[in-house]
Structure formats: C-alpha cells, structure tokens
Coordinates of C-alpha atoms and ligand atoms in Angstrom, one line a residue:
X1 CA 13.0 -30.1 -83.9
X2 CA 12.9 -27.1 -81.6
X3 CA 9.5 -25.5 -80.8
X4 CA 7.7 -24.7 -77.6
X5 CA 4.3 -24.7 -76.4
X6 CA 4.6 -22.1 -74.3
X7 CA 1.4 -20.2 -73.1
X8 CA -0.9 -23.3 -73.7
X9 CA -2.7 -25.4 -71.0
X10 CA -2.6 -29.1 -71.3
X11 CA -4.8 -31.9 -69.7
X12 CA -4.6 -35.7 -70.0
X13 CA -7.1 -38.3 -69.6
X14 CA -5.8 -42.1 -68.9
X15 CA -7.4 -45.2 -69.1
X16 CA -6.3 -48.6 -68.0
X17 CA -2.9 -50.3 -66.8
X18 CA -0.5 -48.5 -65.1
X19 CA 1.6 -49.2 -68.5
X20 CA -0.7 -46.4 -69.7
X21 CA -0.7 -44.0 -66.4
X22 CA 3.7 -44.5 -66.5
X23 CA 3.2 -43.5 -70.4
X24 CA 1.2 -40.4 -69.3
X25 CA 3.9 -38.8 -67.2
X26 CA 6.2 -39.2 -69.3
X27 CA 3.6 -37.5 -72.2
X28 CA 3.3 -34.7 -69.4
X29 CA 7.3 -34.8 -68.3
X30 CA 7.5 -34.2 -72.6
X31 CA 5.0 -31.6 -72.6
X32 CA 6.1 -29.2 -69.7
X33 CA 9.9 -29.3 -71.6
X34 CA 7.8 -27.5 -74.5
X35 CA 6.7 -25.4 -71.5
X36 CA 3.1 -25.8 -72.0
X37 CA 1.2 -25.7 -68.7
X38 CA -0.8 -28.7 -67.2
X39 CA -4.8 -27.9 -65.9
X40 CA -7.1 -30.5 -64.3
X41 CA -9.8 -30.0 -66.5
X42 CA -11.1 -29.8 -69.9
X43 CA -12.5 -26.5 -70.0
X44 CA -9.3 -25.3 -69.1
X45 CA -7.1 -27.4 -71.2
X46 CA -6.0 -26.1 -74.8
X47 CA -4.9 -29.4 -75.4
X48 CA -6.6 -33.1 -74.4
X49 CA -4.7 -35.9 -74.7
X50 CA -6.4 -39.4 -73.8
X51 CA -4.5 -42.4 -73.2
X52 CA -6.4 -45.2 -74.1
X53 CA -7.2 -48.8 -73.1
X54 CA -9.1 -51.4 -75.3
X55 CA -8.3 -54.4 -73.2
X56 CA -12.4 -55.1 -72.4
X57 CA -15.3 -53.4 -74.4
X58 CA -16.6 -50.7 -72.0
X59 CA -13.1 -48.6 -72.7
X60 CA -13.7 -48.6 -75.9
X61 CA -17.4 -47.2 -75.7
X62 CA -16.2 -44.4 -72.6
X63 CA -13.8 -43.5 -75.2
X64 CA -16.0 -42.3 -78.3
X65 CA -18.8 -40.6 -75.9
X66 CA -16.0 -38.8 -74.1
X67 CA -14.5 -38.0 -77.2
X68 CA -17.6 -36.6 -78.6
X69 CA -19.0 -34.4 -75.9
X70 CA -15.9 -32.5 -75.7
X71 CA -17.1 -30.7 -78.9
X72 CA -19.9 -28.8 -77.0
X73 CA -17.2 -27.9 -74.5
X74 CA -15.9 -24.0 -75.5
X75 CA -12.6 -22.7 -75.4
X76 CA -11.1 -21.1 -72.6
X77 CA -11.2 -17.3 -72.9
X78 CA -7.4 -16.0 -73.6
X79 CA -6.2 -19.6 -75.3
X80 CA -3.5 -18.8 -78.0
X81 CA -5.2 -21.1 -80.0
X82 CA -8.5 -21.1 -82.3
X83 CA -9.2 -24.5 -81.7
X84 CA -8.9 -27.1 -78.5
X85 CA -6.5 -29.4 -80.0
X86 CA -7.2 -33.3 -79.6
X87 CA -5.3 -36.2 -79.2
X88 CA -5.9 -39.7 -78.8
X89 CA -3.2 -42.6 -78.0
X90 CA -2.4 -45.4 -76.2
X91 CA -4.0 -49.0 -77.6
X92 CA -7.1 -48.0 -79.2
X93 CA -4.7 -45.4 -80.9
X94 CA -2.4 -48.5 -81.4
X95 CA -4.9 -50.5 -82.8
X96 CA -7.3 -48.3 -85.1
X97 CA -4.9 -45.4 -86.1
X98 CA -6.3 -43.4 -88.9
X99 CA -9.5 -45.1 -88.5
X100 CA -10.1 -43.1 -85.8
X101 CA -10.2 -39.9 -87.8
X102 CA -13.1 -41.5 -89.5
X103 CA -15.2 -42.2 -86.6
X104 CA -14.0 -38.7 -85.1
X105 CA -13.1 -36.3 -87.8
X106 CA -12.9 -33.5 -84.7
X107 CA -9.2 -35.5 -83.5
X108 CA -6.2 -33.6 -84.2
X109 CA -4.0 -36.5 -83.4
X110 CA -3.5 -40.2 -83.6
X111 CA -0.6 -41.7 -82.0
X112 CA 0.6 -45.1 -80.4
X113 CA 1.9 -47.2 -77.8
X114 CA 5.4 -46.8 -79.5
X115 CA 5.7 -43.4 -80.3
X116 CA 5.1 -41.9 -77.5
X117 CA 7.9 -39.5 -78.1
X118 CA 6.3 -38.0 -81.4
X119 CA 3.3 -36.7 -79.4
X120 CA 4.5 -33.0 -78.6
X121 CA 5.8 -33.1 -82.3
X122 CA 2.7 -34.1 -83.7
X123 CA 0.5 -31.4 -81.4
X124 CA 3.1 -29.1 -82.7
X125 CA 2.3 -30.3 -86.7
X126 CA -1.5 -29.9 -85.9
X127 CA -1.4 -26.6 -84.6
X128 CA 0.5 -25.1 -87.2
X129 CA -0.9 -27.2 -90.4
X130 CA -4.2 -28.3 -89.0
X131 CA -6.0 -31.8 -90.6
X132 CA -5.2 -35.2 -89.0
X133 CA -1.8 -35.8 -88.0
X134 CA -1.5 -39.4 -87.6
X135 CA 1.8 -41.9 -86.5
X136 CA 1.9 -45.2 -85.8
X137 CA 4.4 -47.5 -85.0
X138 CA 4.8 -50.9 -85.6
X139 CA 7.6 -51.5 -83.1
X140 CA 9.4 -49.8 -80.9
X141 CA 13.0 -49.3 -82.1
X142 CA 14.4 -49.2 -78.4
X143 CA 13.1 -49.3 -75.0
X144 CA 11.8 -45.8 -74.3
X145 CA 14.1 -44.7 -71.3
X146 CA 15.4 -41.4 -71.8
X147 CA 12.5 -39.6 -72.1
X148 CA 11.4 -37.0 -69.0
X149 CA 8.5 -37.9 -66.7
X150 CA 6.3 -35.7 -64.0
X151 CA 5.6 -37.8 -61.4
X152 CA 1.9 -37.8 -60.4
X153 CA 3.4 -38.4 -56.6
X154 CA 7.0 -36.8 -55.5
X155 CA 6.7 -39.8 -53.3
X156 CA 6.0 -42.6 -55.7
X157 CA 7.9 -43.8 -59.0
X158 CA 6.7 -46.5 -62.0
X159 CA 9.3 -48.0 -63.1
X160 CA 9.1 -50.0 -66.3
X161 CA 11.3 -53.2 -66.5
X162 CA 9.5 -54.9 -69.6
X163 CA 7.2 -53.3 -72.5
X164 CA 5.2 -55.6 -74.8
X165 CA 4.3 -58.7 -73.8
X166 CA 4.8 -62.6 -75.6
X167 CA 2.0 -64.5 -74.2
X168 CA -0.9 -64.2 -76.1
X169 CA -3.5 -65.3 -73.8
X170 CA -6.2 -66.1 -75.9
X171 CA -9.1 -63.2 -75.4
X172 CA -6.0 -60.8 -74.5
X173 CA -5.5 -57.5 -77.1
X174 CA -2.3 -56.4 -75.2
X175 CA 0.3 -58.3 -77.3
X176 CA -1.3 -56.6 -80.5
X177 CA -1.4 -53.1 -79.0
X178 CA 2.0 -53.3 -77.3
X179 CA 3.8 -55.3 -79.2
X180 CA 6.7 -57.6 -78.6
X181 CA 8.2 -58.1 -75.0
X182 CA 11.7 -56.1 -74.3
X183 CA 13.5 -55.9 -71.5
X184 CA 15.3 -53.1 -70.8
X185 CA 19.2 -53.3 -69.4
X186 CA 19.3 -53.7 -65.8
X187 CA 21.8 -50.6 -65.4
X188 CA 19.5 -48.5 -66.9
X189 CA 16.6 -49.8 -64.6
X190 CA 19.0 -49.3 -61.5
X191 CA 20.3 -46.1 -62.7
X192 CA 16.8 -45.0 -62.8
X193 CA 15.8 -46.4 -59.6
X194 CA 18.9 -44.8 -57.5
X195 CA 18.0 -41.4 -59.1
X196 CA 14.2 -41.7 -58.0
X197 CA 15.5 -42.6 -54.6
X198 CA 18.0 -39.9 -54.3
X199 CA 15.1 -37.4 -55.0
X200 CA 13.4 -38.8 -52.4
X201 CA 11.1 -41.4 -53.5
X202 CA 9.9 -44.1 -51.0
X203 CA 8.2 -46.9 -53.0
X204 CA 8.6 -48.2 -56.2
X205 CA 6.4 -50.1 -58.1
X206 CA 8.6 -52.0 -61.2
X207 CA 5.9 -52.7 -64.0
X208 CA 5.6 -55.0 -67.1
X209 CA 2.7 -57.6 -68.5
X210 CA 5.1 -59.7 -67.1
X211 CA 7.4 -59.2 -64.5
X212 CA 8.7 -62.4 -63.9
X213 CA 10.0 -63.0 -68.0
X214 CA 12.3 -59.9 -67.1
X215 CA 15.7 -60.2 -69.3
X216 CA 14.6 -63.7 -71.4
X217 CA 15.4 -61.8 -74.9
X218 CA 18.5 -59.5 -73.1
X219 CA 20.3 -62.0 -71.4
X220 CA 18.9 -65.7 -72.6
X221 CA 17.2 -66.3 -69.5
X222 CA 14.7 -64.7 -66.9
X223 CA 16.6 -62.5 -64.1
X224 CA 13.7 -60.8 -62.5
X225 CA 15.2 -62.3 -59.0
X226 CA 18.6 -60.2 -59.9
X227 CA 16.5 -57.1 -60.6
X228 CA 14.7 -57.8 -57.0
X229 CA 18.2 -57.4 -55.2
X230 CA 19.6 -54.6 -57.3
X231 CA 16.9 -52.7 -56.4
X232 CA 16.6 -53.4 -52.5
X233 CA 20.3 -52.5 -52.8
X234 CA 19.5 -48.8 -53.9
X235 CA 17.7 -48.7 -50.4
X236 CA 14.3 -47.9 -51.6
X237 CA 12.0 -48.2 -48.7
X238 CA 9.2 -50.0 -50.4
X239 CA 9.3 -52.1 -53.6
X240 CA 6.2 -53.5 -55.6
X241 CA 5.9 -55.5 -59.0
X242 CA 3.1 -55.9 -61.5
X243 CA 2.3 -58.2 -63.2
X244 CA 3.5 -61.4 -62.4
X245 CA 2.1 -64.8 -64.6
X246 CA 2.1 -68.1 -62.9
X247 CA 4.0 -69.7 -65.6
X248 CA 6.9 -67.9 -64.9
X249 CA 7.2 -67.1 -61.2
X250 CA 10.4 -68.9 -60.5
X251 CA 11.0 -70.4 -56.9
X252 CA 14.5 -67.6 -56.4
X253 CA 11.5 -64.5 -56.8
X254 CA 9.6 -66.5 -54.4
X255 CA 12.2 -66.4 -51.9
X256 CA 13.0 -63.0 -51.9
X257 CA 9.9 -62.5 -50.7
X258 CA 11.1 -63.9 -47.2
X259 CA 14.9 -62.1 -47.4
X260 CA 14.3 -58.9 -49.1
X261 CA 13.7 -56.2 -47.0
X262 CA 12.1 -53.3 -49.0
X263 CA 10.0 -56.2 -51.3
X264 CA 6.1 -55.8 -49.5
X265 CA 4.5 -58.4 -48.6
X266 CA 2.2 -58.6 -51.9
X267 CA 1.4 -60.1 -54.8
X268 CA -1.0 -59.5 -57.4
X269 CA -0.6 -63.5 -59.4
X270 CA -3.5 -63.2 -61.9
X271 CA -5.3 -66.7 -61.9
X272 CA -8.2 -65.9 -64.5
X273 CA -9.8 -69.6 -64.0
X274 CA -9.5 -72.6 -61.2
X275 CA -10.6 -74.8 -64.0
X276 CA -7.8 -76.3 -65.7
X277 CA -9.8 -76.7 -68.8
X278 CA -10.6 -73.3 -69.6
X279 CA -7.1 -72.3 -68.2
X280 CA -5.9 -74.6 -71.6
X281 CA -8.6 -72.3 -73.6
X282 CA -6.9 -69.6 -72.3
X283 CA -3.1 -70.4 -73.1
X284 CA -2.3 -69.6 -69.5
X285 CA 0.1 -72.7 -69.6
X286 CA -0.5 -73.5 -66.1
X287 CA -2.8 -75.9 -64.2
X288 CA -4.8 -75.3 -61.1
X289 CA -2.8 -77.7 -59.4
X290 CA 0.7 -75.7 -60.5
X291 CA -0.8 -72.1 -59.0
X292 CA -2.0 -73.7 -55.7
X293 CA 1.7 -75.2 -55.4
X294 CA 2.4 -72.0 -56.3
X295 CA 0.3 -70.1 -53.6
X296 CA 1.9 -72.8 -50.9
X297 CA 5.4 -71.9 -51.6
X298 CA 4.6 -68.3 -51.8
X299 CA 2.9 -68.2 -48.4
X300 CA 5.6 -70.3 -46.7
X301 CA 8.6 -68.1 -47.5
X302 CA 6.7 -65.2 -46.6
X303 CA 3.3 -67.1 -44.4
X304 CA 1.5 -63.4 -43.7
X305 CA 1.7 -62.3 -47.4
X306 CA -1.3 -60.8 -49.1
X307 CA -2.8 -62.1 -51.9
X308 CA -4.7 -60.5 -55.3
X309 CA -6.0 -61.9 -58.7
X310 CA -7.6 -61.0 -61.7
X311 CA -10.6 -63.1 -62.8
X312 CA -12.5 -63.5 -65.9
X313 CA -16.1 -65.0 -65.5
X314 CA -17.8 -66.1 -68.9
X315 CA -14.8 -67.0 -71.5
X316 CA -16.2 -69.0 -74.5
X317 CA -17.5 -72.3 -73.2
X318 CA -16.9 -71.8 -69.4
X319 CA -19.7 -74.4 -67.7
X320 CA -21.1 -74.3 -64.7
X321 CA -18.3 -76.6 -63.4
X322 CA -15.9 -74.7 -64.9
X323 CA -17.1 -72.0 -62.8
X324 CA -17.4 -73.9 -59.4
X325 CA -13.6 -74.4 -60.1
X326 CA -12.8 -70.7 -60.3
X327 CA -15.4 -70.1 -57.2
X328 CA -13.8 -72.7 -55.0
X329 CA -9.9 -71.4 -55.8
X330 CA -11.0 -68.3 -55.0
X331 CA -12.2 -69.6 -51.7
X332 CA -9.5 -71.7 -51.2
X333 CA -6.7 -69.2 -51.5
X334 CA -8.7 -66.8 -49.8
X335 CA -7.3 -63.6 -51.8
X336 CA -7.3 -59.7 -49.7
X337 CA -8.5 -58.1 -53.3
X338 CA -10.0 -59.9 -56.6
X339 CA -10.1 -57.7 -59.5
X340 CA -13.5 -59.6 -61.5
X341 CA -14.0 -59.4 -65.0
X342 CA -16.7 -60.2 -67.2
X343 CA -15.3 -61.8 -70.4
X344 CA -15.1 -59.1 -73.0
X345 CA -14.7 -60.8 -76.7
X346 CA -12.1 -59.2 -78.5
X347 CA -11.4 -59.1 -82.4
X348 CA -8.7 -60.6 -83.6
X349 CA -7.6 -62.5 -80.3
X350 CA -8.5 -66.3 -81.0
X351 CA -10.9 -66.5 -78.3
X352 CA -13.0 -63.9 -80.4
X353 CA -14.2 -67.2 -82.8
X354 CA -15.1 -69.4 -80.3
X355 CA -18.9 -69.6 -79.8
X356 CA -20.7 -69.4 -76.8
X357 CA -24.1 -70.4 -76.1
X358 CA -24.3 -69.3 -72.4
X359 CA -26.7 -66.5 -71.9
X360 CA -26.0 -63.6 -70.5
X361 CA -27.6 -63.7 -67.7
X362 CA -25.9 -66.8 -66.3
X363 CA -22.8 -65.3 -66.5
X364 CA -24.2 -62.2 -64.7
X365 CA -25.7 -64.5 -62.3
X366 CA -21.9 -66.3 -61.6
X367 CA -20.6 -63.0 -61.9
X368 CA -22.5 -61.7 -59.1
X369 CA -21.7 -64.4 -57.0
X370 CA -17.6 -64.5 -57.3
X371 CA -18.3 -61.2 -55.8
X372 CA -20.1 -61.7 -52.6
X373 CA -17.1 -64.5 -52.1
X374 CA -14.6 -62.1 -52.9
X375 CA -15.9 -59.7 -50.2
X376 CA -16.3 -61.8 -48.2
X377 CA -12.9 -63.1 -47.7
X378 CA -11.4 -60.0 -48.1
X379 CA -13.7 -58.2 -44.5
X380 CA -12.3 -61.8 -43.2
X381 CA -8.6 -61.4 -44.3
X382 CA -8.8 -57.9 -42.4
X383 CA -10.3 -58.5 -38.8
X384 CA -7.0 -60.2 -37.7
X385 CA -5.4 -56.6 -38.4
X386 CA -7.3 -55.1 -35.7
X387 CA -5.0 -54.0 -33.0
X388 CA -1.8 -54.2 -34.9
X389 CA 0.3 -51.2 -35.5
X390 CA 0.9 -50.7 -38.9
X391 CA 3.6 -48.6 -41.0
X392 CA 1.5 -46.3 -43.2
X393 CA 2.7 -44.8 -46.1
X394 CA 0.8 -41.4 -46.5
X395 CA -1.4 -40.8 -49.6
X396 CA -3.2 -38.0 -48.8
X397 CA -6.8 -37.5 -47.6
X398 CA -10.1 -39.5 -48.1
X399 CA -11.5 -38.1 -51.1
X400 CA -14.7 -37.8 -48.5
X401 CA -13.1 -36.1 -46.0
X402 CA -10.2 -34.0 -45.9
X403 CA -9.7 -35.1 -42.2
X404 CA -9.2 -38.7 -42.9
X405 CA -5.8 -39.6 -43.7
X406 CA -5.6 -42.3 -46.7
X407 CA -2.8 -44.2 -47.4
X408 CA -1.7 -47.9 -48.1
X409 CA 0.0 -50.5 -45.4
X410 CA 2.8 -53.1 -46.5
X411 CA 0.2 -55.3 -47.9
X412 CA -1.4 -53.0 -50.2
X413 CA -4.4 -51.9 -47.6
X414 CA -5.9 -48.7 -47.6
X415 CA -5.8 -47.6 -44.5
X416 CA -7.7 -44.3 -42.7
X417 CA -6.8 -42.2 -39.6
X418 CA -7.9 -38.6 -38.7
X419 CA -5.0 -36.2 -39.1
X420 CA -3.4 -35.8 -35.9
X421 CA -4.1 -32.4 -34.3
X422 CA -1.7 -29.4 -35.0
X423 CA -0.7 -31.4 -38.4
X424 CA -0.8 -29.9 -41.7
X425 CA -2.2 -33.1 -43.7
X426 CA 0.4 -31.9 -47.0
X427 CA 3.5 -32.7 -44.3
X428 CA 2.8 -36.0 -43.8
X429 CA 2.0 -37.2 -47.7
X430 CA 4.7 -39.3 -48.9
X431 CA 5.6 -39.9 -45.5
X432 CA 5.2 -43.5 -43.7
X433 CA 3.6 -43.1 -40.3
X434 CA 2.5 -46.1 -37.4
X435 CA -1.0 -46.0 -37.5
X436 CA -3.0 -48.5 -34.3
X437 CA -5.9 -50.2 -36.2
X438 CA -9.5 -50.0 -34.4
X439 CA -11.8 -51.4 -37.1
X440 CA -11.7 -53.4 -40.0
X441 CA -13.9 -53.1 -43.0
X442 CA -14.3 -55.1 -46.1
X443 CA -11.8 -53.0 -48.7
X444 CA -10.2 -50.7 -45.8
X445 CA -9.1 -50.2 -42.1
X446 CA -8.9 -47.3 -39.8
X447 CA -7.1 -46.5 -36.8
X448 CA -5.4 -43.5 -35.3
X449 CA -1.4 -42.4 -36.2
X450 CA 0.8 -43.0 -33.2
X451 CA 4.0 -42.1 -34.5
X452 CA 6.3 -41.3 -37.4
X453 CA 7.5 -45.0 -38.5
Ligands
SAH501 N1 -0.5 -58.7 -68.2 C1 -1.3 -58.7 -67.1 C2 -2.7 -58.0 -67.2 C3 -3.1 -57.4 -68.4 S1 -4.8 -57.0 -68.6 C4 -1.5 -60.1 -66.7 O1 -1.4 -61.0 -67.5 O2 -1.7 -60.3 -65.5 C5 -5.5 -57.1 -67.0 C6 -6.6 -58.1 -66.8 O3 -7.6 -57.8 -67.7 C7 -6.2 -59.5 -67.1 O4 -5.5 -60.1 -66.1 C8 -7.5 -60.2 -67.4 O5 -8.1 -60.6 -66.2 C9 -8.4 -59.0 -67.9 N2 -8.7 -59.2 -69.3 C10 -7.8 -59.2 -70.3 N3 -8.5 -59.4 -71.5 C11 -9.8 -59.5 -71.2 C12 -11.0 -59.8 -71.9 N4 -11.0 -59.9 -73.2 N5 -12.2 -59.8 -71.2 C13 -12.2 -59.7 -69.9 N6 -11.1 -59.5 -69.1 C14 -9.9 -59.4 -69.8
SF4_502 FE1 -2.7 -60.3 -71.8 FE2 -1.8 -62.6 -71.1 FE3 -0.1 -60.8 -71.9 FE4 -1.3 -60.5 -69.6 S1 0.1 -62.1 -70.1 S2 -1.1 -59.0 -71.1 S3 -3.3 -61.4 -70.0 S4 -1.6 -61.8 -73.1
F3S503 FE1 -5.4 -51.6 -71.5 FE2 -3.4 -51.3 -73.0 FE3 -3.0 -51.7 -70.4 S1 -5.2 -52.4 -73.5 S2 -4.7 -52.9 -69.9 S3 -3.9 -49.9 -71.4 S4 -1.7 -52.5 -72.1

C-alpha cells in the first residue's frame, strides 16, 4: 500500500533487550521511507511509538504511567494532525494485544513482536479511520530481513542471527512473547554483515536469546562456530554475541575465541544460580559443575577474557544455601560485570505457581549483598589494567562532560579520556583510538588518548 507520512514528527521509546532496540531501528528505518521525520522528544513527536518489555514486573508498571502522562502532554503547534497518535509494541503488545485498549483507551495502536512490518500501515489506518487498530501475530511467517533500518550509531550494527527462543526457562516470558526460535540463512546474515562493513561499520554485535543454538531448525545442527568465521572473514574490526546459554556453548565457539581475530575478548554466559538445585527449578539444563568446566575452558583458550552474567536472586524456594551457592560462583569466577535480578513472578511461566514463603526482605537482604561482591570484583578485575594501552573504540562523550571521551575497550570496558586538544570530539566517534590507562574504577577506567589505533 502506498502512503507517506510526510510532514509528521516521530519519536520512539524502547525498553529492554537489544532484540527490542534492533526492532526499533528498523520501526524508524520503516518510518523515515514514509518520510516522516524523527524528534527526540515527546512534545515534539506527532507520533510515539513504545517498544516494550515485560520480561520482570517494573517494565510493565513504567509502561502504563508513561503511557498515561503523555495525555497531559499538548500537541506541537503546526502538527498536521489533530491528535498525537499512539502506539504500543514489542512483548507487552505481544502478550496483551487488544487488552491494552482497555486499560488505555487513549492508544491508537497495538502491534507485536512479529509484525513489526504492519506498524507504519497500522499508524497510517489510525490516522485516517481513527479507533484502535490492533494486529497481532501468532508467528512470524519468515525471518524479518528485508526490512530497512536507521542505525542509532553509523559506527555500530545489531545483527540478528536467531529470533524467538526454545528454552523455556521456567520464570522466563520471552518464548511466549517472541515465539519459536528461527535461524535465519547464513548468506543472508553475511550478506548483511559485508554491507554494514562496506558502509563503514566497525563492530558488530550478532544477537539472539540464544546465540549458540544458531541454525539447529535450518540445518539440523548448531553452526554458530561457522557463523563466527564467516563473519571475521568480512573483515569487521570488532565482533560481539549475545546471548549465549551454557547448555549449548560448544567447545569449536570456545575456541574461536583464541583464533579469531575480530571476536573480543567477552562473554556475557548468563549463570542465573550456582545452585544446581534451583538451576533444575529453573530448566537451565546445566549444573554448577558443567558452567565452571565451562568458565575453565573458556579462560584457557583465551586466559585474559572478560567475563559477565545475569543473576536472579529470590526464584521460588531459593534457601539460604541455595544462595551461598550463587554468592560463592560469583566469587569464584570473579565476573568484570553482573547484571542482578530480583526474581520477578511471571504469569503463565511455570515458575509463576510455585509458592514461596521467603519474605521479602530476605531476598532484599541477599540481594543487596550479591552486589557489594559483584563490585567488588569487578574495581579488582580492573586495577591490573592500569598502565596498559588500550584500543578504544570511540562512543562519544561522558554524558557529564562533554570533554570526556567515552567509549568501550576489547573487553567491553568503558573507558574515559579528555578529548585531545585541537580535536573536534564528533571526528573521533566511531573511531578506535590507544588510550594509556591512569586509574581504575569499579565500572570504568580513564586514561589519556595517545594515538589513533
Ligand atoms: N535469552 C537471554 C536473556 C533474556 S532475559 C538469556 O537467556 O540469557 C535477560 C535476563 O533477565 C535473564 O538472563 C534473566 O536473568 C532475567 N530474567 C528473565 N526472567 C526473569 C524473571 N521472571 N525475574 C527476574 N529476572 C528475570
Ligand atoms: Fe528466557 Fe531462558 Fe529463553 Fe533466555 S534462554 S530468553 S532466559 S527462556
Ligand atoms: Fe524484554 Fe522482550 Fe527482550 S520481554 S528482555 S524485550 S525479548
């Protein structure tokens, strides 16, 4: 259907995984084809679109209040429209559809985690019929690939391997919001990748629930290793993954890590519990034993690689030694980032009807004390850095200071250095510079640039 947008402003809001910041360019890549104009904010915007996550309570609850106080928010002066048209997608879209409507009667639209490609069409529908205009998908017919995106960085490229996910951890939502896992063709992903490195791009991150189940329901087994070399072969100078389950990270993607060149040395390997109990609760379908083999083998084909994890404190039933398990794993590995949750219960995951008599505060209380491990290892993990010389690849500045530098080392660091003197701090974004570091801090280091890398 041919229509255009043209002489509207557009802003999007997005929540959660970077499954749902990828799905957002490509809504805005869709959007500036209809020639509608993208604004930062709200009061600007003729159109909102939030992209939604529901994968632990507090989402859900920023959600509605955001939702609702746009209401009180006028319309900019000179909008071709009468009314600020809104939209709401991604997995709470997914999972309450029309519902929503009820709750919100103010939404324009209601779309999903598979139709993605409807949006524009369905803005278009609301504008010119008004009342609710409301898709959702089942399934995705096809793996969504040949739809535009606009790249937040010119520098920087998601790159979706896998969508869906088969797992079904038990207190996970993603495998009812995103449905089944698909791989998509590994032509496609190198085709892809080659044009994102021919325009320039120097780090790609390849994404998917899970990484390492990569061509399973394409090709009968996993070939996440053969993806790894197809895509240091396009001669991308950095190349990332997320997210990788223990289950299924094979011993070949393990060694690439010490023969590919353009693959950092990082990985995010979501633990969730060092109790092998709760680990059973959780259908993780590993042991503690298997992800500290695991961590070994990782760390001797690469030995300086850094480590991150995601956590969940509190699942139904977790006791105390439950948690001491967790707590000493995480001491034992001794991880550069921990991403901590508090368990969030969700309906219709099975985890949702176990009961749990621990209060509260007790999980606070373990809560709160994961943390202070997690920083600490991670200011330890980052002393030895001090007097290296390490490649930065430029962000752009400290959101404190618009003289700081801010940009990320091979292991995933942030790292800070004044802009050199004479240097426009916009010429040296997406560029990878040497930077000597002076001092390190708990979740970043600082030094000085000393030369283009
Ligand atoms: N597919 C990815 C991550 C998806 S969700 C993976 O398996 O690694 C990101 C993280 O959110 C999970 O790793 C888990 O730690 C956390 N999470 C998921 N469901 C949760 C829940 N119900 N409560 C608290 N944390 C949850
Ligand atoms: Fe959720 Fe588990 Fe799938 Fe990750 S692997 S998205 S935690 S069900
Ligand atoms: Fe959230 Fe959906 Fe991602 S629930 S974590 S945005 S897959």
């Amino acid at each position: 259907m041919s229509f255009s947008l043209s002489g509207m402003t557009y802003c999007i809001h997005t929540f959660g995984c970077p499954m749902n910041k990828h799905d957002s360019e490509r809504i805005s890549g869709m959007l500036d084809t209809k020639e509608a104009l993208p604004v930062a904010t709200i009061e600007e915007a003729d159109i909102v679109v939030f992209v939604t996550c529901c994968v632990r309570e507090a989402a859900d609850v920023r959600l509605y209040g955001q939702v609702q106080s746009i209401k009180n928010i006028p319309l900019r002066e000179g909008s071709p429209l009468r009314k600020r048209i809104l939209a709401v997608g991604g997995c709470i879209g997914q999972r309450d559809g029309e519902k929503l409507t009820n709750e919100m009667p103010h939404l324009d639209v209601v779309f999903g985690t598979h139709n993605i490609a409807s949006l524009p069409m369905l803005i278009a529908a609301a504008i010119e019929n008004g009342g609710h205009q409301v898709e959702i998908l089942e399934s995705a017919a096809d793996f969504p690939t040949s739809l535009p995106t606009s790249r937040e960085h010119a520098w920087a490229a998601w790159l979706p391997i896998t969508i869906g996910c088969n797992n079904f951890c038990s207190y996970c939502i993603v495998p009812y919001v995103r449905g089944r896992e698909k791989s998509r063709p590994l032509e496609d992903i190198v085709a892809e990748a080659k044009a994102y490195v021919d325009a320039g791009v120097k780090e790609i991150t390849l994404l998917g629930q899970n990484v390492n189940s990569y061509g399973r329901d394409l090709y009968g087994e996993p070939r996440f290793a053969d993806v790894l070399d197809a895509l240091d072969a396009t001669g991308v100078e950095r190349l990332r993954f997320a997210t990788s389950h223990p289950k299924d990270l094979t011993d070949e993607v393990i060694e690439r890590f010490g023969t590919l060149k353009s693959l950092m040395p990082y990985l995010h390997l979501p633990v969730q519990s060092g109790s092998t109990r709760i680990l059973k609760e959780m259908n993780r379908r590993y042991t503690r034993e298997h992800y500290l083999d695991l961590v070994r083998k990782v760390r001797s084909a690469c030995p300086d690689i850094a480590l991150s994890t995601d956590v969940i404190v509190g699942f139904p039933g977790e006791t105390e030694e439950d948690f001491q398990e967790t707590k000493s794993l995480i001491e034992q590995v001794g991880y550069n980032q921990v991403f901590t949750f508090i368990y969030s219960k969700r309906e219709g995951t099975p985890a949702a009807l176990i009961d749990d008599p621990t209060p509260r505060e007790v999980i606070q209380r373990r809560f709160d004390s994961l943390v202070e491990v997690v920083q600490d290892s991670a200011y330890r993990l980052n002393q030895p850095e001090v007097g290296r010389t390490l490649p930065v690849l430029v962000e752009g500045v400290s959101k404190r200071d618009g003289l700081i530098l801010a940009g990320k080392s091979p292991h995933n660091k942030t790292v800070h250095a004044p802009v050199p003197e004479g240097v426009r701090p916009e010429d040296l974004e997406g560029t990878i510079v040497n930077v000597l570091i002076s001092e390190a801090k708990t979740w970043y280091l600082s030094g000085h640039v000393v030369g283009a890398s």
